[in-house]
Amino acid sequence: MSGEGRLSQASHKFKMLNSKKDSVEFAQIIKIDSQYTATVLRDIWTADGSWDALLTHQFNSVITELSLMHFRAAAEFCQKRFVEAYEYQLSSYKAFLRAFSYMDRWGVYPLLVMCKDLYLLACRADCQLTEAGQPATKLEEATRAINQGFSMCMTDREPVLSNSRKWGTYHLANLLFALYLRQKAFNMCNSMIRGIKTSELPALDQFPMGDQVTFRYYRGLLAFQGEDFAAAKEDLVFALEHCHRDAYRNRARILMRLTPIMMIEGIMPQSRLFHKYPPIMALYGGLARAAVQGDLRTFDAILLEKEWQLASLGTYLAVEYVRRIAVRQLLYRIYLIDGKNSRLSFERVRIGFWAAGLGDVCILEIESMLADMIAAGFIKGYLSHDHGVAVLSKQQPFPPIKSVLAATK
């Protein structure tokens, strides 16, 4: 059989699977690196000694077009020519979208496979373009293309819900989250969340658990970056509790953001967590110990040392909130050393800070720090500026940290 004949045979298989609405097999053969695709390319090469048939073959339908562009993309992929592979994959994907408008739910799985391949090829293509000194624009272009598929799922009007393309919405949303965050397009993430919230979709808990966990992880991540720690905690706790127990890397990623939220609430990570997840211990272990001990000098030193790492994770500002706990603990230690005197002088606090290795802190800064602690509820009392003292409540002047943070929610 000639290369043309083998290609026609392969295109017929695509048409047959489309007619049968065979979601699983269609998705399997449309993968850029599928065994079926590799076999077709090998047969064409064996018959002709080249892949010229891929360039001369004509298409007469949308399905034939998407199959031909798919094989062209795969041929370029085999040769590690990722820019050309991406362009053909994009053409195949656009042809699929034209067919997808007439499909129901069965077409969602092939769509997801094509979107993932388009994403991966765009990343590799941009790497090659960057190495060649050219603008890397393929990932941004792929994002717009994938967003079209997302919109076609979310806005589907199929009256029978079980047959609706809406069931692909959250899976594609999760892929778009990854794309938007890679491009630091946080506004697009929030816009997508608002769009999903106002759309007529089935409840999130009706979707596969994998879609739920990933979506809530990303939504929690965005809430975390917006410093809405209560909303972030709710989503991240759900993601952690329902994440597969063997998915170590995913659980570690969740904990990287959830740990500082718990620390803000005065709940410090336990040794068993550190033992199971050494990266968590390396990043937050010293900070947690310093905060509990009121060792403000060590806390600030570690914070400075890990500033770049925390900033790259987006957790630096959250850890700065934890610093208030270290300040509270240091002031409490000074209060105890001073004999639990209800009139804590600014000068006594200044000496205590000096003894803790913080240098000679001016009285004005001490007064400002005490005012902040009182305003935040970490200390019960008031300041007497004229007398240079903090007048503390006789009943529980240093409320438990958890109760303070619970009252501020």
PDB file of C-alpha atoms in Angstrom, residues 17-307:
ATOM      1  CA  LEU A  17     -14.837   6.741  15.148  1.00  0.00           C
ATOM      2  CA  ASN A  18     -16.540  10.115  14.743  1.00  0.00           C
ATOM      3  CA  SER A  19     -19.646   8.405  13.335  1.00  0.00           C
ATOM      4  CA  LYS A  20     -19.643   5.848  16.166  1.00  0.00           C
ATOM      5  CA  LYS A  21     -19.018   8.590  18.754  1.00  0.00           C
ATOM      6  CA  ASP A  22     -16.235   6.453  20.214  1.00  0.00           C
ATOM      7  CA  SER A  23     -14.786   8.924  22.690  1.00  0.00           C
ATOM      8  CA  VAL A  24     -12.093   6.698  24.200  1.00  0.00           C
ATOM      9  CA  GLU A  25     -10.519   5.353  21.006  1.00  0.00           C
ATOM     10  CA  PHE A  26     -10.787   8.710  19.225  1.00  0.00           C
ATOM     11  CA  ALA A  27      -8.926  10.326  22.120  1.00  0.00           C
ATOM     12  CA  GLN A  28      -6.294   7.589  22.098  1.00  0.00           C
ATOM     13  CA  ILE A  29      -5.407   7.908  18.416  1.00  0.00           C
ATOM     14  CA  ILE A  30      -5.480  11.729  18.425  1.00  0.00           C
ATOM     15  CA  LYS A  31      -2.616  11.933  20.949  1.00  0.00           C
ATOM     16  CA  ILE A  32       0.510  13.404  19.397  1.00  0.00           C
ATOM     17  CA  ASP A  33       2.592  10.447  20.582  1.00  0.00           C
ATOM     18  CA  SER A  34       0.015   7.656  20.323  1.00  0.00           C
ATOM     19  CA  GLN A  35       1.043   4.190  19.222  1.00  0.00           C
ATOM     20  CA  TYR A  36      -1.472   4.329  16.374  1.00  0.00           C
ATOM     21  CA  THR A  37      -0.015   7.585  15.055  1.00  0.00           C
ATOM     22  CA  ALA A  38       3.521   6.189  15.227  1.00  0.00           C
ATOM     23  CA  THR A  39       2.399   3.097  13.301  1.00  0.00           C
ATOM     24  CA  VAL A  40       0.779   5.156  10.530  1.00  0.00           C
ATOM     25  CA  LEU A  41       3.873   7.329  10.143  1.00  0.00           C
ATOM     26  CA  ARG A  42       6.119   4.266  10.051  1.00  0.00           C
ATOM     27  CA  ASP A  43       3.944   2.606   7.381  1.00  0.00           C
ATOM     28  CA  ILE A  44       4.015   5.727   5.199  1.00  0.00           C
ATOM     29  CA  TRP A  45       7.794   5.967   5.508  1.00  0.00           C
ATOM     30  CA  THR A  46       8.216   2.262   4.740  1.00  0.00           C
ATOM     31  CA  ALA A  47       6.028   2.542   1.627  1.00  0.00           C
ATOM     32  CA  ASP A  48       7.449   5.793   0.184  1.00  0.00           C
ATOM     33  CA  GLY A  49      10.793   6.311   1.899  1.00  0.00           C
ATOM     34  CA  SER A  50       9.560   9.739   2.986  1.00  0.00           C
ATOM     35  CA  TRP A  51       6.597  11.553   4.488  1.00  0.00           C
ATOM     36  CA  ASP A  52       5.823  13.485   1.314  1.00  0.00           C
ATOM     37  CA  ALA A  53       2.341  11.990   1.241  1.00  0.00           C
ATOM     38  CA  LEU A  54       1.495  14.093   4.290  1.00  0.00           C
ATOM     39  CA  LEU A  55       2.101  17.233   2.235  1.00  0.00           C
ATOM     40  CA  THR A  56       0.410  16.144  -1.006  1.00  0.00           C
ATOM     41  CA  HIS A  57      -2.655  14.433   0.438  1.00  0.00           C
ATOM     42  CA  GLN A  58      -5.887  16.412  -0.018  1.00  0.00           C
ATOM     43  CA  PHE A  59      -8.676  16.679   2.517  1.00  0.00           C
ATOM     44  CA  ASN A  60     -12.365  16.953   1.720  1.00  0.00           C
ATOM     45  CA  SER A  61     -13.960  17.174   5.170  1.00  0.00           C
ATOM     46  CA  VAL A  62     -13.311  18.611   8.599  1.00  0.00           C
ATOM     47  CA  ILE A  63     -12.463  15.182  10.046  1.00  0.00           C
ATOM     48  CA  THR A  64     -10.043  14.455   7.184  1.00  0.00           C
ATOM     49  CA  GLU A  65      -8.426  17.861   7.733  1.00  0.00           C
ATOM     50  CA  LEU A  66      -7.944  17.362  11.467  1.00  0.00           C
ATOM     51  CA  SER A  67      -6.489  13.862  10.912  1.00  0.00           C
ATOM     52  CA  LEU A  68      -4.072  15.057   8.206  1.00  0.00           C
ATOM     53  CA  MET A  69      -2.892  18.021  10.300  1.00  0.00           C
ATOM     54  CA  HIS A  70      -2.519  15.668  13.241  1.00  0.00           C
ATOM     55  CA  PHE A  71      -0.173  13.379  11.301  1.00  0.00           C
ATOM     56  CA  ARG A  72       1.806  16.361  10.010  1.00  0.00           C
ATOM     57  CA  ALA A  73       2.195  17.605  13.606  1.00  0.00           C
ATOM     58  CA  ALA A  74       3.290  14.150  14.754  1.00  0.00           C
ATOM     59  CA  ALA A  75       5.867  13.898  11.954  1.00  0.00           C
ATOM     60  CA  GLU A  76       7.387  17.235  12.958  1.00  0.00           C
ATOM     61  CA  PHE A  77       7.247  16.197  16.611  1.00  0.00           C
ATOM     62  CA  CYS A  78       9.264  13.070  15.826  1.00  0.00           C
ATOM     63  CA  GLN A  79      11.932  15.296  14.283  1.00  0.00           C
ATOM     64  CA  LYS A  80      11.874  17.599  17.339  1.00  0.00           C
ATOM     65  CA  ARG A  81      10.801  20.520  15.181  1.00  0.00           C
ATOM     66  CA  PHE A  82       8.421  21.792  17.813  1.00  0.00           C
ATOM     67  CA  VAL A  83       7.524  25.148  16.261  1.00  0.00           C
ATOM     68  CA  GLU A  84       6.283  23.435  13.074  1.00  0.00           C
ATOM     69  CA  ALA A  85       4.629  20.674  15.148  1.00  0.00           C
ATOM     70  CA  TYR A  86       2.774  23.293  17.165  1.00  0.00           C
ATOM     71  CA  GLU A  87       1.489  25.075  14.037  1.00  0.00           C
ATOM     72  CA  TYR A  88       0.098  21.842  12.588  1.00  0.00           C
ATOM     73  CA  GLN A  89      -1.365  20.852  15.968  1.00  0.00           C
ATOM     74  CA  LEU A  90      -3.105  24.221  16.158  1.00  0.00           C
ATOM     75  CA  SER A  91      -4.570  23.671  12.675  1.00  0.00           C
ATOM     76  CA  SER A  92      -5.751  20.206  13.705  1.00  0.00           C
ATOM     77  CA  TYR A  93      -7.263  21.625  16.885  1.00  0.00           C
ATOM     78  CA  LYS A  94      -9.125  24.380  15.019  1.00  0.00           C
ATOM     79  CA  ALA A  95     -10.533  21.788  12.611  1.00  0.00           C
ATOM     80  CA  PHE A  96     -11.629  19.718  15.615  1.00  0.00           C
ATOM     81  CA  LEU A  97     -13.406  22.728  17.143  1.00  0.00           C
ATOM     82  CA  ARG A  98     -15.469  23.095  13.958  1.00  0.00           C
ATOM     83  CA  ALA A  99     -16.518  19.473  14.320  1.00  0.00           C
ATOM     84  CA  PHE A 100     -16.915  19.825  18.097  1.00  0.00           C
ATOM     85  CA  SER A 101     -19.714  22.366  17.643  1.00  0.00           C
ATOM     86  CA  TYR A 102     -21.868  19.460  16.372  1.00  0.00           C
ATOM     87  CA  MET A 103     -20.741  16.982  19.032  1.00  0.00           C
ATOM     88  CA  ASP A 104     -22.241  16.348  22.438  1.00  0.00           C
ATOM     89  CA  ARG A 105     -20.523  15.052  25.570  1.00  0.00           C
ATOM     90  CA  TRP A 106     -18.660  12.263  23.743  1.00  0.00           C
ATOM     91  CA  GLY A 107     -16.370  14.851  22.128  1.00  0.00           C
ATOM     92  CA  VAL A 108     -15.142  16.277  25.447  1.00  0.00           C
ATOM     93  CA  TYR A 109     -12.464  13.636  26.089  1.00  0.00           C
ATOM     94  CA  PRO A 110     -10.790  14.041  22.652  1.00  0.00           C
ATOM     95  CA  LEU A 111     -10.940  17.817  23.155  1.00  0.00           C
ATOM     96  CA  LEU A 112      -9.100  17.549  26.481  1.00  0.00           C
ATOM     97  CA  VAL A 113      -6.388  15.376  24.906  1.00  0.00           C
ATOM     98  CA  MET A 114      -5.889  17.834  22.036  1.00  0.00           C
ATOM     99  CA  CYS A 115      -5.743  20.797  24.416  1.00  0.00           C
ATOM    100  CA  LYS A 116      -3.062  19.169  26.560  1.00  0.00           C
ATOM    101  CA  ASP A 117      -0.955  18.350  23.496  1.00  0.00           C
ATOM    102  CA  LEU A 118      -1.383  21.909  22.220  1.00  0.00           C
ATOM    103  CA  TYR A 119      -0.217  23.251  25.594  1.00  0.00           C
ATOM    104  CA  LEU A 120       2.857  21.020  25.735  1.00  0.00           C
ATOM    105  CA  LEU A 121       3.827  21.740  22.125  1.00  0.00           C
ATOM    106  CA  ALA A 122       3.408  25.482  22.709  1.00  0.00           C
ATOM    107  CA  CYS A 123       5.819  25.283  25.651  1.00  0.00           C
ATOM    108  CA  ARG A 124       8.409  23.410  23.611  1.00  0.00           C
ATOM    109  CA  ALA A 125       7.940  25.676  20.616  1.00  0.00           C
ATOM    110  CA  ASP A 126       8.500  28.770  22.755  1.00  0.00           C
ATOM    111  CA  CYS A 127      11.694  27.226  24.144  1.00  0.00           C
ATOM    112  CA  GLN A 128      13.015  26.711  20.615  1.00  0.00           C
ATOM    113  CA  LEU A 129      11.994  30.234  19.597  1.00  0.00           C
ATOM    114  CA  THR A 130      13.745  31.690  22.643  1.00  0.00           C
ATOM    115  CA  GLU A 131      16.908  29.733  21.859  1.00  0.00           C
ATOM    116  CA  ALA A 132      16.766  31.127  18.317  1.00  0.00           C
ATOM    117  CA  GLY A 133      16.427  34.693  19.635  1.00  0.00           C
ATOM    118  CA  GLN A 134      12.833  35.042  18.427  1.00  0.00           C
ATOM    119  CA  PRO A 135       9.732  36.193  20.357  1.00  0.00           C
ATOM    120  CA  ALA A 136       8.075  33.347  22.269  1.00  0.00           C
ATOM    121  CA  THR A 137       4.365  33.830  21.484  1.00  0.00           C
ATOM    122  CA  LYS A 138       3.005  30.319  21.040  1.00  0.00           C
ATOM    123  CA  LEU A 139       1.878  29.759  24.638  1.00  0.00           C
ATOM    124  CA  GLU A 140      -0.196  32.931  24.594  1.00  0.00           C
ATOM    125  CA  GLU A 141      -1.713  31.912  21.254  1.00  0.00           C
ATOM    126  CA  ALA A 142      -2.452  28.411  22.537  1.00  0.00           C
ATOM    127  CA  THR A 143      -4.171  29.883  25.601  1.00  0.00           C
ATOM    128  CA  ARG A 144      -6.576  31.830  23.403  1.00  0.00           C
ATOM    129  CA  ALA A 145      -7.289  28.710  21.354  1.00  0.00           C
ATOM    130  CA  ILE A 146      -7.922  26.540  24.423  1.00  0.00           C
ATOM    131  CA  ASN A 147     -10.187  29.239  25.822  1.00  0.00           C
ATOM    132  CA  GLN A 148     -12.413  28.766  22.750  1.00  0.00           C
ATOM    133  CA  GLY A 149     -12.884  25.110  23.642  1.00  0.00           C
ATOM    134  CA  PHE A 150     -13.565  26.082  27.260  1.00  0.00           C
ATOM    135  CA  SER A 151     -16.279  28.542  26.176  1.00  0.00           C
ATOM    136  CA  MET A 152     -17.879  25.931  23.912  1.00  0.00           C
ATOM    137  CA  CYS A 153     -18.140  23.593  26.908  1.00  0.00           C
ATOM    138  CA  MET A 154     -19.356  26.141  29.452  1.00  0.00           C
ATOM    139  CA  THR A 155     -22.025  27.687  27.186  1.00  0.00           C
ATOM    140  CA  ASP A 156     -23.346  24.448  25.655  1.00  0.00           C
ATOM    141  CA  ARG A 157     -27.148  24.471  25.273  1.00  0.00           C
ATOM    142  CA  GLU A 158     -27.701  20.716  25.031  1.00  0.00           C
ATOM    143  CA  PRO A 159     -31.088  20.182  26.764  1.00  0.00           C
ATOM    144  CA  VAL A 160     -30.163  16.721  28.089  1.00  0.00           C
ATOM    145  CA  LEU A 161     -27.623  17.477  30.818  1.00  0.00           C
ATOM    146  CA  SER A 162     -26.070  14.004  30.767  1.00  0.00           C
ATOM    147  CA  ASN A 163     -25.121  14.577  27.101  1.00  0.00           C
ATOM    148  CA  SER A 164     -23.879  18.137  27.590  1.00  0.00           C
ATOM    149  CA  ARG A 165     -20.392  19.388  26.830  1.00  0.00           C
ATOM    150  CA  LYS A 166     -20.611  21.303  30.126  1.00  0.00           C
ATOM    151  CA  TRP A 167     -18.953  18.306  31.803  1.00  0.00           C
ATOM    152  CA  GLY A 168     -15.634  19.352  30.300  1.00  0.00           C
ATOM    153  CA  THR A 169     -15.754  22.860  31.783  1.00  0.00           C
ATOM    154  CA  TYR A 170     -13.786  22.360  34.995  1.00  0.00           C
ATOM    155  CA  HIS A 171     -11.104  20.182  33.415  1.00  0.00           C
ATOM    156  CA  LEU A 172     -10.415  22.863  30.806  1.00  0.00           C
ATOM    157  CA  ALA A 173     -10.645  25.584  33.455  1.00  0.00           C
ATOM    158  CA  ASN A 174      -7.876  23.810  35.378  1.00  0.00           C
ATOM    159  CA  LEU A 175      -5.707  23.688  32.261  1.00  0.00           C
ATOM    160  CA  LEU A 176      -6.347  27.390  31.673  1.00  0.00           C
ATOM    161  CA  PHE A 177      -5.411  28.153  35.293  1.00  0.00           C
ATOM    162  CA  ALA A 178      -2.014  26.559  34.649  1.00  0.00           C
ATOM    163  CA  LEU A 179      -1.600  28.572  31.452  1.00  0.00           C
ATOM    164  CA  TYR A 180      -2.716  31.890  32.947  1.00  0.00           C
ATOM    165  CA  LEU A 181      -0.549  31.499  36.051  1.00  0.00           C
ATOM    166  CA  ARG A 182       2.444  30.615  33.900  1.00  0.00           C
ATOM    167  CA  GLN A 183       1.888  33.914  32.091  1.00  0.00           C
ATOM    168  CA  LYS A 184       1.077  35.724  35.390  1.00  0.00           C
ATOM    169  CA  ALA A 185      -2.343  36.673  34.001  1.00  0.00           C
ATOM    170  CA  PHE A 186      -4.048  36.671  37.414  1.00  0.00           C
ATOM    171  CA  ASN A 187      -6.862  38.922  36.175  1.00  0.00           C
ATOM    172  CA  MET A 188      -7.801  36.276  33.606  1.00  0.00           C
ATOM    173  CA  CYS A 189      -7.976  33.625  36.339  1.00  0.00           C
ATOM    174  CA  ASN A 190     -10.340  35.735  38.426  1.00  0.00           C
ATOM    175  CA  SER A 191     -12.402  36.595  35.349  1.00  0.00           C
ATOM    176  CA  MET A 192     -12.777  32.891  34.560  1.00  0.00           C
ATOM    177  CA  ILE A 193     -13.868  32.117  38.126  1.00  0.00           C
ATOM    178  CA  ARG A 194     -16.529  34.830  37.898  1.00  0.00           C
ATOM    179  CA  GLY A 195     -17.693  33.460  34.544  1.00  0.00           C
ATOM    180  CA  ILE A 196     -18.031  29.949  35.964  1.00  0.00           C
ATOM    181  CA  LYS A 197     -19.883  31.280  39.007  1.00  0.00           C
ATOM    182  CA  THR A 198     -22.527  33.001  36.871  1.00  0.00           C
ATOM    183  CA  SER A 199     -22.920  30.176  34.330  1.00  0.00           C
ATOM    184  CA  GLU A 200     -25.582  27.488  34.416  1.00  0.00           C
ATOM    185  CA  LEU A 201     -23.299  24.593  35.297  1.00  0.00           C
ATOM    186  CA  PRO A 202     -23.989  21.524  37.430  1.00  0.00           C
ATOM    187  CA  ALA A 203     -22.745  21.893  41.007  1.00  0.00           C
ATOM    188  CA  LEU A 204     -18.996  21.450  41.380  1.00  0.00           C
ATOM    189  CA  ASP A 205     -19.453  18.397  43.608  1.00  0.00           C
ATOM    190  CA  GLN A 206     -21.092  16.556  40.690  1.00  0.00           C
ATOM    191  CA  PHE A 207     -17.879  16.682  38.653  1.00  0.00           C
ATOM    192  CA  PRO A 208     -15.074  14.096  38.958  1.00  0.00           C
ATOM    193  CA  MET A 209     -13.105  14.432  42.192  1.00  0.00           C
ATOM    194  CA  GLY A 210      -9.902  15.142  40.242  1.00  0.00           C
ATOM    195  CA  ASP A 211     -11.545  18.184  38.655  1.00  0.00           C
ATOM    196  CA  GLN A 212     -12.853  19.346  42.045  1.00  0.00           C
ATOM    197  CA  VAL A 213      -9.486  19.036  43.804  1.00  0.00           C
ATOM    198  CA  THR A 214      -7.543  20.824  41.076  1.00  0.00           C
ATOM    199  CA  PHE A 215     -10.082  23.619  40.700  1.00  0.00           C
ATOM    200  CA  ARG A 216     -10.248  24.261  44.428  1.00  0.00           C
ATOM    201  CA  TYR A 217      -6.463  24.191  44.675  1.00  0.00           C
ATOM    202  CA  TYR A 218      -6.163  26.918  42.041  1.00  0.00           C
ATOM    203  CA  ARG A 219      -9.048  28.933  43.490  1.00  0.00           C
ATOM    204  CA  GLY A 220      -7.445  28.669  46.928  1.00  0.00           C
ATOM    205  CA  LEU A 221      -4.110  29.727  45.464  1.00  0.00           C
ATOM    206  CA  LEU A 222      -5.691  32.855  43.954  1.00  0.00           C
ATOM    207  CA  ALA A 223      -7.480  33.665  47.229  1.00  0.00           C
ATOM    208  CA  PHE A 224      -4.139  33.231  49.012  1.00  0.00           C
ATOM    209  CA  GLN A 225      -2.468  35.694  46.660  1.00  0.00           C
ATOM    210  CA  GLY A 226      -5.336  38.112  47.268  1.00  0.00           C
ATOM    211  CA  GLU A 227      -4.724  37.710  51.037  1.00  0.00           C
ATOM    212  CA  ASP A 228      -8.206  36.267  51.557  1.00  0.00           C
ATOM    213  CA  PHE A 229      -6.767  33.642  53.853  1.00  0.00           C
ATOM    214  CA  ALA A 230     -10.113  32.347  55.145  1.00  0.00           C
ATOM    215  CA  ALA A 231     -11.327  31.484  51.622  1.00  0.00           C
ATOM    216  CA  ALA A 232      -7.895  30.143  50.720  1.00  0.00           C
ATOM    217  CA  LYS A 233      -7.865  27.864  53.769  1.00  0.00           C
ATOM    218  CA  GLU A 234     -11.298  26.437  52.949  1.00  0.00           C
ATOM    219  CA  ASP A 235     -10.316  25.509  49.389  1.00  0.00           C
ATOM    220  CA  LEU A 236      -6.808  24.286  50.209  1.00  0.00           C
ATOM    221  CA  VAL A 237      -8.003  22.112  53.100  1.00  0.00           C
ATOM    222  CA  PHE A 238     -10.560  20.521  50.768  1.00  0.00           C
ATOM    223  CA  ALA A 239      -7.881  19.954  48.138  1.00  0.00           C
ATOM    224  CA  LEU A 240      -5.538  18.376  50.703  1.00  0.00           C
ATOM    225  CA  GLU A 241      -8.201  16.131  52.244  1.00  0.00           C
ATOM    226  CA  HIS A 242      -9.376  14.831  48.866  1.00  0.00           C
ATOM    227  CA  CYS A 243      -6.054  14.690  47.053  1.00  0.00           C
ATOM    228  CA  HIS A 244      -4.924  11.115  46.419  1.00  0.00           C
ATOM    229  CA  ARG A 245      -2.773  10.006  49.314  1.00  0.00           C
ATOM    230  CA  ASP A 246      -0.049   8.753  46.951  1.00  0.00           C
ATOM    231  CA  ALA A 247       0.134  12.062  45.054  1.00  0.00           C
ATOM    232  CA  TYR A 248       3.084  13.254  47.148  1.00  0.00           C
ATOM    233  CA  ARG A 249       4.110  16.180  44.942  1.00  0.00           C
ATOM    234  CA  ASN A 250       0.567  17.531  44.706  1.00  0.00           C
ATOM    235  CA  ARG A 251       0.056  17.280  48.460  1.00  0.00           C
ATOM    236  CA  ALA A 252       3.377  19.051  49.030  1.00  0.00           C
ATOM    237  CA  ARG A 253       2.309  21.874  46.673  1.00  0.00           C
ATOM    238  CA  ILE A 254      -0.923  22.321  48.624  1.00  0.00           C
ATOM    239  CA  LEU A 255       0.908  22.322  51.949  1.00  0.00           C
ATOM    240  CA  MET A 256       3.384  24.951  50.754  1.00  0.00           C
ATOM    241  CA  ARG A 257       0.480  27.435  50.764  1.00  0.00           C
ATOM    242  CA  LEU A 258      -1.667  25.953  53.509  1.00  0.00           C
ATOM    243  CA  THR A 259       1.122  25.831  56.125  1.00  0.00           C
ATOM    244  CA  PRO A 260       1.626  29.626  56.385  1.00  0.00           C
ATOM    245  CA  ILE A 261      -2.153  30.100  56.629  1.00  0.00           C
ATOM    246  CA  MET A 262      -2.256  27.740  59.611  1.00  0.00           C
ATOM    247  CA  MET A 263       0.765  29.516  61.107  1.00  0.00           C
ATOM    248  CA  ILE A 264      -1.077  32.835  60.827  1.00  0.00           C
ATOM    249  CA  GLU A 265      -3.828  31.234  62.915  1.00  0.00           C
ATOM    250  CA  GLY A 266      -1.280  30.192  65.517  1.00  0.00           C
ATOM    251  CA  ILE A 267      -1.363  26.525  64.483  1.00  0.00           C
ATOM    252  CA  MET A 268       2.262  25.572  63.993  1.00  0.00           C
ATOM    253  CA  PRO A 269       3.190  22.504  61.915  1.00  0.00           C
ATOM    254  CA  GLN A 270       3.964  19.364  63.888  1.00  0.00           C
ATOM    255  CA  SER A 271       7.163  17.310  63.650  1.00  0.00           C
ATOM    256  CA  ARG A 272       5.409  14.443  61.846  1.00  0.00           C
ATOM    257  CA  LEU A 273       4.468  16.814  59.025  1.00  0.00           C
ATOM    258  CA  PHE A 274       8.078  17.971  58.800  1.00  0.00           C
ATOM    259  CA  HIS A 275       9.258  14.359  58.775  1.00  0.00           C
ATOM    260  CA  LYS A 276       6.909  13.416  55.940  1.00  0.00           C
ATOM    261  CA  TYR A 277       7.522  16.579  53.897  1.00  0.00           C
ATOM    262  CA  PRO A 278      11.147  17.727  54.314  1.00  0.00           C
ATOM    263  CA  PRO A 279      10.702  20.732  51.943  1.00  0.00           C
ATOM    264  CA  ILE A 280       8.043  22.097  54.340  1.00  0.00           C
ATOM    265  CA  MET A 281      10.453  21.736  57.248  1.00  0.00           C
ATOM    266  CA  ALA A 282      13.286  23.369  55.306  1.00  0.00           C
ATOM    267  CA  LEU A 283      11.144  26.384  54.457  1.00  0.00           C
ATOM    268  CA  TYR A 284       8.913  26.877  57.488  1.00  0.00           C
ATOM    269  CA  GLY A 285      10.423  24.845  60.341  1.00  0.00           C
ATOM    270  CA  GLY A 286      12.799  27.499  61.658  1.00  0.00           C
ATOM    271  CA  LEU A 287      10.207  30.253  61.277  1.00  0.00           C
ATOM    272  CA  ALA A 288       7.611  28.250  63.216  1.00  0.00           C
ATOM    273  CA  ARG A 289      10.017  27.547  66.096  1.00  0.00           C
ATOM    274  CA  ALA A 290      11.148  31.168  66.282  1.00  0.00           C
ATOM    275  CA  ALA A 291       7.544  32.427  66.286  1.00  0.00           C
ATOM    276  CA  VAL A 292       6.499  30.106  69.126  1.00  0.00           C
ATOM    277  CA  GLN A 293       9.576  30.968  71.195  1.00  0.00           C
ATOM    278  CA  GLY A 294       9.215  34.710  70.589  1.00  0.00           C
ATOM    279  CA  ASP A 295      12.715  34.707  69.107  1.00  0.00           C
ATOM    280  CA  LEU A 296      12.159  37.743  66.906  1.00  0.00           C
ATOM    281  CA  ARG A 297      15.831  38.098  66.044  1.00  0.00           C
ATOM    282  CA  THR A 298      16.032  34.552  64.631  1.00  0.00           C
ATOM    283  CA  PHE A 299      12.670  34.932  62.884  1.00  0.00           C
ATOM    284  CA  ASP A 300      13.820  38.074  61.071  1.00  0.00           C
ATOM    285  CA  ALA A 301      17.142  36.467  60.148  1.00  0.00           C
ATOM    286  CA  ILE A 302      15.416  33.407  58.638  1.00  0.00           C
ATOM    287  CA  LEU A 303      12.863  35.587  56.886  1.00  0.00           C
ATOM    288  CA  LEU A 304      15.663  37.561  55.268  1.00  0.00           C
ATOM    289  CA  GLU A 305      17.536  34.393  54.326  1.00  0.00           C
ATOM    290  CA  LYS A 306      14.498  32.796  52.682  1.00  0.00           C
ATOM    291  CA  GLU A 307      13.059  35.981  51.229  1.00  0.00           C
TER     292      GLU A 307
END
